[in-house]
Amino acid sequence: MSAPTLNPATDADKLIYLVEDDLAVARLIGNVLRDYHFRCEVFHSGSELQRRLRQQLPDLVILDLGLPDMDGMSLVSEIRAHGRCGVVILTGRGHVGDRVMGLESGADDYIMKPFEPRELVARVRSILRRCDGRQEAPASGGGRVASFAGWRYEVDSYTLIAPDGGEKALSAGEGQMLQRFLERPNRVLPREQLLGQDDMSPYDRSIDVRISRLRRKLEDDSYSPRMIKTVYGAGYLFLAAVSWE
C-alpha cells in the first residue's frame, strides 16, 4: 500500500467509531484509519457502542453485522436516532437481502469483506464529505434552501419539509442524492453521478434502494412518478421545477 496522504478537508480531527468483534480485523482497520490521520475508537460489541453514543456522537461509524451480543442491523437505526453521522456496514454477509436491508435501515454504504484498505478510506472520505454538506448550491440559486412542488429542502440540516409542514430527516446519502437532483432538475443523471462513484459495478443496486427510500419520503409513486422518473438505460430524471433561497 502506498504511503498515506492527509486530506485536511476530511481527515484531520474526524472521529470514527469502529465496531468489530474480530480482534485481528479491528486492529487492521484501526491502524489503517489512524495511518490516514483519522481518530478511531474501537468497540467489540454493540453494547459498548451504545454506551459511547450516549456520551459523544462520532463523525462516522463503521459497523460489522455479526456482533456477539446483538445483530448489527438493529444498531443502524439506533445510530440514526442519535443524530446525523455517517454509517458504513462492513461485513462478510454477501446476500443481496442483507445489503438491501442495511441500506433501507439508513446505512450510507455496505462494504463486503475481504476489502481493500484504500477503498475503505476512499468511501469513508466520500461519506464524510456528504455529512459535512460541503457540496455548494448552484451559483444561480445562491442559497441553501430549495423549494419544489410544495416541498422545501434545507441542505445544511438534511431536513425535508412537506407541503403540510411536516419534517422528515434524511440520511447523508439521501440528502446528497436529493441535492444532486435539485441542482440539476429536468436533466437525466446517470447512476454513477447520483452516487458520486465513477467505478460503479453495473450490478450494484444500492442506487435503486436509495431512490426507493427517497421516493417514499417524497410520497412519490414509483409506478406513476411526479418527481423522480426512471429513464431506463440512462439514469434518473427530476421532473419538478426548483427554486433556491
XYZ file of N, CA, C and O in Angstrom, residues 93-199:
428
model
N -21.329 -10.728 5.198
C -22.626 -11.148 4.668
C -22.809 -10.613 3.251
O -22.907 -9.407 3.052
N -22.870 -11.535 2.284
C -22.955 -11.112 0.897
C -24.326 -11.216 0.273
O -24.500 -10.881 -0.901
N -25.322 -11.664 1.039
C -26.650 -11.845 0.468
C -27.257 -10.499 0.113
O -27.156 -9.534 0.875
N -27.884 -10.427 -1.059
C -28.457 -9.160 -1.507
C -29.514 -8.644 -0.534
O -29.676 -7.435 -0.351
N -30.207 -9.565 0.160
C -31.216 -9.136 1.129
C -30.604 -8.376 2.290
O -31.188 -7.398 2.780
N -29.417 -8.806 2.742
C -28.729 -8.091 3.815
C -28.314 -6.703 3.351
O -28.435 -5.719 4.091
N -27.823 -6.617 2.128
C -27.392 -5.322 1.587
C -28.575 -4.359 1.498
O -28.485 -3.195 1.907
N -29.671 -4.857 0.948
C -30.861 -4.003 0.822
C -31.365 -3.578 2.198
O -31.687 -2.408 2.429
N -31.416 -4.524 3.144
C -31.906 -4.204 4.482
C -31.013 -3.168 5.158
O -31.491 -2.247 5.826
N -29.692 -3.315 4.988
C -28.769 -2.357 5.585
C -28.963 -0.958 5.041
O -29.006 0.021 5.800
N -29.102 -0.844 3.733
C -29.306 0.475 3.125
C -30.680 1.025 3.477
O -30.842 2.231 3.694
N -31.679 0.163 3.541
C -33.009 0.599 3.930
C -33.025 1.117 5.363
O -33.786 2.022 5.708
N -32.174 0.552 6.214
C -32.124 0.972 7.615
C -31.443 2.320 7.794
O -31.508 2.907 8.870
N -30.783 2.788 6.741
C -30.160 4.100 6.811
C -28.662 4.121 6.660
O -28.043 5.179 6.788
N -28.017 2.977 6.389
C -26.574 2.973 6.176
C -26.228 3.728 4.895
O -26.986 3.703 3.922
N -25.080 4.392 4.912
C -24.638 5.140 3.739
C -23.876 4.267 2.751
O -23.804 4.592 1.573
N -23.320 3.171 3.228
C -22.563 2.292 2.341
C -22.528 0.897 2.941
O -22.731 0.711 4.151
N -22.270 -0.095 2.099
C -22.240 -1.504 2.500
C -21.031 -2.116 1.812
O -20.992 -2.225 0.578
N -20.027 -2.483 2.594
C -18.768 -2.990 2.049
C -18.571 -4.432 2.479
O -18.736 -4.774 3.651
N -18.214 -5.263 1.533
C -18.020 -6.679 1.802
C -16.580 -6.968 2.210
O -15.637 -6.363 1.728
N -16.419 -7.920 3.141
C -15.108 -8.478 3.458
C -14.835 -9.646 2.504
O -15.768 -10.371 2.155
N -13.582 -9.869 2.106
C -12.405 -9.037 2.373
C -12.474 -7.730 1.590
O -13.151 -7.644 0.567
N -11.754 -6.727 2.050
C -11.832 -5.403 1.448
C -10.422 -4.869 1.223
O -9.449 -5.323 1.822
N -10.327 -3.895 0.346
C -9.078 -3.196 0.093
C -9.034 -1.962 0.994
O -9.928 -1.108 0.937
N -8.039 -1.839 1.879
C -7.996 -0.717 2.822
C -8.124 0.649 2.166
O -8.802 1.537 2.683
N -7.487 0.848 1.010
C -7.557 2.157 0.362
C -8.964 2.454 -0.131
O -9.396 3.602 -0.137
N -9.696 1.399 -0.545
C -11.080 1.610 -0.954
C -11.937 2.001 0.252
O -12.806 2.883 0.152
N -11.703 1.349 1.389
C -12.444 1.709 2.599
C -12.214 3.172 2.949
O -13.158 3.912 3.241
N -10.964 3.620 2.912
C -10.658 5.017 3.231
C -11.330 5.953 2.230
O -11.879 6.991 2.610
N -11.313 5.595 0.949
C -11.939 6.434 -0.070
C -13.434 6.566 0.183
O -14.017 7.657 0.059
N -14.076 5.476 0.562
C -15.521 5.532 0.814
C -15.820 6.305 2.091
O -16.814 7.034 2.162
N -14.975 6.150 3.096
C -15.147 6.921 4.328
C -15.051 8.412 4.030
O -15.876 9.205 4.472
N -14.050 8.797 3.262
C -13.896 10.205 2.907
C -15.111 10.723 2.140
O -15.579 11.845 2.370
N -15.622 9.915 1.218
C -16.788 10.328 0.435
C -17.996 10.579 1.334
O -18.706 11.581 1.176
N -18.231 9.680 2.282
C -19.381 9.836 3.176
C -19.200 11.041 4.092
O -20.141 11.793 4.350
N -17.983 11.271 4.560
C -17.731 12.429 5.412
C -17.983 13.726 4.657
O -18.482 14.699 5.234
N -17.665 13.750 3.371
C -17.961 14.948 2.576
C -19.463 15.185 2.500
O -19.934 16.319 2.592
N -20.224 14.102 2.328
C -21.677 14.257 2.303
C -22.192 14.782 3.644
O -23.041 15.670 3.694
N -21.693 14.195 4.722
C -22.150 14.596 6.056
C -21.803 16.042 6.364
O -22.545 16.730 7.073
N -20.681 16.512 5.841
C -20.271 17.886 6.077
C -21.106 18.868 5.259
O -21.101 20.067 5.535
N -21.810 18.350 4.258
C -22.620 19.232 3.425
C -21.787 20.229 2.643
O -22.200 21.367 2.444
N -20.613 19.787 2.171
C -19.735 20.737 1.501
C -20.125 21.000 0.056
O -19.563 21.875 -0.584
N -21.039 20.214 -0.485
C -21.452 20.462 -1.850
C -22.228 21.770 -1.889
O -23.220 21.949 -1.191
N -21.791 22.695 -2.698
C -22.412 24.017 -2.742
C -23.675 23.993 -3.579
O -23.797 23.269 -4.559
N -24.630 24.831 -3.197
C -25.798 25.047 -4.037
C -25.352 25.775 -5.286
O -24.342 26.472 -5.291
N -26.083 25.641 -6.405
C -25.675 26.278 -7.647
C -25.596 27.785 -7.504
O -26.340 28.393 -6.749
N -24.686 28.393 -8.277
C -24.470 29.832 -8.171
C -25.730 30.620 -8.470
O -25.972 31.677 -7.902
N -26.570 30.120 -9.394
C -27.790 30.822 -9.735
C -28.757 30.867 -8.570
O -29.583 31.763 -8.467
N -28.687 29.870 -7.684
C -29.590 29.848 -6.547
C -29.076 30.703 -5.406
O -29.796 31.458 -4.800
N -27.798 30.593 -5.109
C -27.178 31.425 -4.099
C -27.663 31.160 -2.698
O -27.463 31.962 -1.802
N -28.327 30.025 -2.445
C -28.851 29.762 -1.122
C -28.706 28.321 -0.736
O -28.167 27.510 -1.477
N -29.224 27.988 0.455
C -29.090 26.639 0.967
C -30.446 25.985 1.186
O -30.534 24.961 1.807
N -31.521 26.593 0.706
C -32.852 26.012 0.832
C -33.475 25.942 -0.564
O -33.521 26.941 -1.286
N -33.943 24.757 -0.936
C -34.568 24.565 -2.242
C -36.068 24.352 -2.064
O -36.499 23.668 -1.125
N -36.862 24.921 -2.968
C -38.316 24.742 -2.971
C -38.732 24.084 -4.282
O -38.245 24.451 -5.354
N -39.635 23.089 -4.172
C -40.078 22.376 -5.366
C -41.393 21.667 -5.071
O -41.544 21.030 -4.032
N -42.350 21.804 -5.949
C -43.630 21.084 -5.871
C -44.271 21.158 -4.485
O -44.851 20.187 -4.007
N -44.155 22.292 -3.823
C -44.732 22.456 -2.494
C -43.831 22.001 -1.358
O -44.137 22.228 -0.189
N -42.707 21.352 -1.684
C -41.757 20.863 -0.690
C -40.617 21.869 -0.521
O -40.368 22.696 -1.389
N -39.916 21.752 0.603
C -38.699 22.520 0.847
C -37.622 21.572 1.372
O -37.931 20.637 2.109
N -36.391 21.839 0.950
C -35.282 21.027 1.430
C -34.189 21.934 1.965
O -33.667 22.790 1.242
N -33.847 21.755 3.267
C -32.789 22.523 3.906
C -31.491 21.720 3.812
O -31.327 20.700 4.497
N -30.581 22.183 2.972
C -29.379 21.418 2.640
C -28.505 21.176 3.861
O -28.019 20.063 4.095
N -28.283 22.217 4.656
C -27.317 22.102 5.747
C -27.750 21.128 6.832
O -26.908 20.541 7.513
N -29.062 20.959 7.025
C -29.541 20.077 8.098
C -30.161 18.788 7.580
O -30.673 17.993 8.366
N -30.130 18.561 6.261
C -30.736 17.373 5.650
C -32.213 17.253 6.032
O -32.720 16.149 6.233
N -32.906 18.380 6.112
C -34.310 18.365 6.525
C -35.227 18.585 5.329
O -35.089 19.572 4.597
N -36.161 17.660 5.146
C -37.153 17.747 4.088
C -38.479 18.167 4.716
O -38.949 17.539 5.658
N -39.064 19.255 4.210
C -40.294 19.800 4.775
C -41.423 19.599 3.776
O -41.378 20.096 2.650
N -42.449 18.847 4.197
C -43.572 18.503 3.337
C -44.485 19.708 3.135
O -44.430 20.689 3.890
N -45.360 19.675 2.126
C -46.299 20.774 1.909
C -47.177 21.078 3.121
O -47.589 22.227 3.315
N -47.455 20.058 3.963
C -48.277 20.298 5.151
C -47.462 20.773 6.351
O -47.993 20.929 7.453
N -46.157 20.974 6.155
C -45.289 21.463 7.223
C -44.576 20.379 8.009
O -43.721 20.681 8.842
N -44.902 19.125 7.776
C -44.229 18.032 8.470
C -42.773 17.915 8.030
O -42.451 18.135 6.856
N -41.906 17.573 8.973
C -40.479 17.476 8.683
C -40.013 16.021 8.660
O -40.460 15.204 9.463
N -39.108 15.726 7.730
C -38.527 14.396 7.613
C -37.016 14.544 7.533
O -36.507 15.315 6.714
N -36.303 13.821 8.394
C -34.842 13.860 8.393
C -34.314 12.855 7.373
O -34.745 11.701 7.345
N -33.406 13.297 6.523
C -32.781 12.419 5.545
C -31.412 11.964 6.049
O -30.754 12.683 6.803
N -30.997 10.790 5.638
C -29.632 10.356 5.909
C -28.690 11.159 5.022
O -29.110 11.851 4.085
N -27.398 11.080 5.305
C -26.423 11.809 4.493
C -26.498 11.383 3.035
O -26.460 12.225 2.128
N -26.623 10.070 2.792
C -26.695 9.582 1.419
C -27.943 10.064 0.700
O -27.900 10.468 -0.464
N -29.086 10.026 1.377
C -30.332 10.503 0.781
C -30.261 12.002 0.498
O -30.691 12.471 -0.557
N -29.721 12.751 1.477
C -29.633 14.193 1.311
C -28.731 14.588 0.158
O -29.050 15.498 -0.617
N -27.591 13.907 0.033
C -26.671 14.206 -1.053
C -27.319 13.900 -2.395
O -27.173 14.664 -3.357
N -28.038 12.791 -2.478
C -28.684 12.428 -3.729
C -29.772 13.430 -4.103
O -29.870 13.871 -5.258
N -30.595 13.814 -3.119
C -31.645 14.793 -3.396
C -31.034 16.116 -3.837
O -31.534 16.770 -4.772
N -29.948 16.529 -3.203
C -29.314 17.784 -3.591
C -28.830 17.730 -5.034
O -28.964 18.706 -5.781
N -28.269 16.596 -5.439
C -27.815 16.478 -6.832
C -28.984 16.592 -7.801
O -28.869 17.199 -8.867
N -30.119 16.010 -7.441
C -31.322 16.167 -8.271
C -31.735 17.635 -8.338
O -32.049 18.160 -9.416
N -31.756 18.291 -7.179
C -32.252 19.663 -7.105
C -31.332 20.644 -7.835
O -31.787 21.678 -8.325
N -30.060 20.340 -7.892
C -29.117 21.200 -8.601
C -29.210 21.025 -10.109
O -28.770 21.893 -10.866
N -29.794 19.914 -10.555
C -29.848 19.612 -11.997
C -31.231 19.089 -12.380
O -31.369 17.965 -12.868
N -32.287 19.866 -12.145
C -33.635 19.387 -12.494
C -33.808 19.274 -14.006
O -33.131 19.971 -14.777
N -34.700 18.367 -14.404
C -35.037 18.175 -15.813
C -33.823 17.800 -16.669
O -33.768 18.115 -17.850
N -32.864 17.127 -16.030
C -31.728 16.569 -16.758
C -31.564 15.115 -16.329
O -31.681 14.804 -15.143
N -31.295 14.246 -17.287
C -31.071 12.844 -16.955
C -29.704 12.710 -16.275
O -28.688 13.104 -16.835
N -29.717 12.174 -15.052
C -28.481 11.989 -14.300
C -28.152 10.502 -14.246
O -28.971 9.699 -13.784
N -26.965 10.118 -14.696
C -26.586 8.698 -14.617
C -26.411 8.251 -13.180
O -26.173 9.058 -12.274
N -26.537 6.967 -12.965
C -26.448 6.401 -11.616
C -25.121 6.742 -10.953
O -25.072 7.058 -9.764
N -24.014 6.685 -11.720
C -22.702 6.962 -11.153
C -22.635 8.387 -10.602
O -22.040 8.644 -9.557
N -23.248 9.336 -11.318
C -23.221 10.723 -10.866
C -24.040 10.910 -9.597
O -23.660 11.656 -8.698
N -25.159 10.212 -9.516
C -26.015 10.342 -8.335
C -25.353 9.772 -7.088
O -25.556 10.271 -5.981
N -24.557 8.723 -7.250
C -23.877 8.116 -6.111
C -22.489 8.687 -5.883
O -21.878 8.439 -4.850
N -21.982 9.455 -6.858
C -20.647 10.002 -6.704
C -19.567 8.960 -6.839
O -18.491 9.090 -6.258
N -19.834 7.892 -7.605
C -18.855 6.816 -7.799
C -18.669 6.588 -9.283
O -19.611 6.230 -9.991
N -17.441 6.818 -9.769
C -17.168 6.657 -11.196
C -16.982 5.193 -11.595
O -17.092 4.855 -12.767
N -16.664 4.336 -10.611
C -16.320 2.945 -10.923
C -17.399 1.971 -10.451
O -17.119 0.866 -10.027
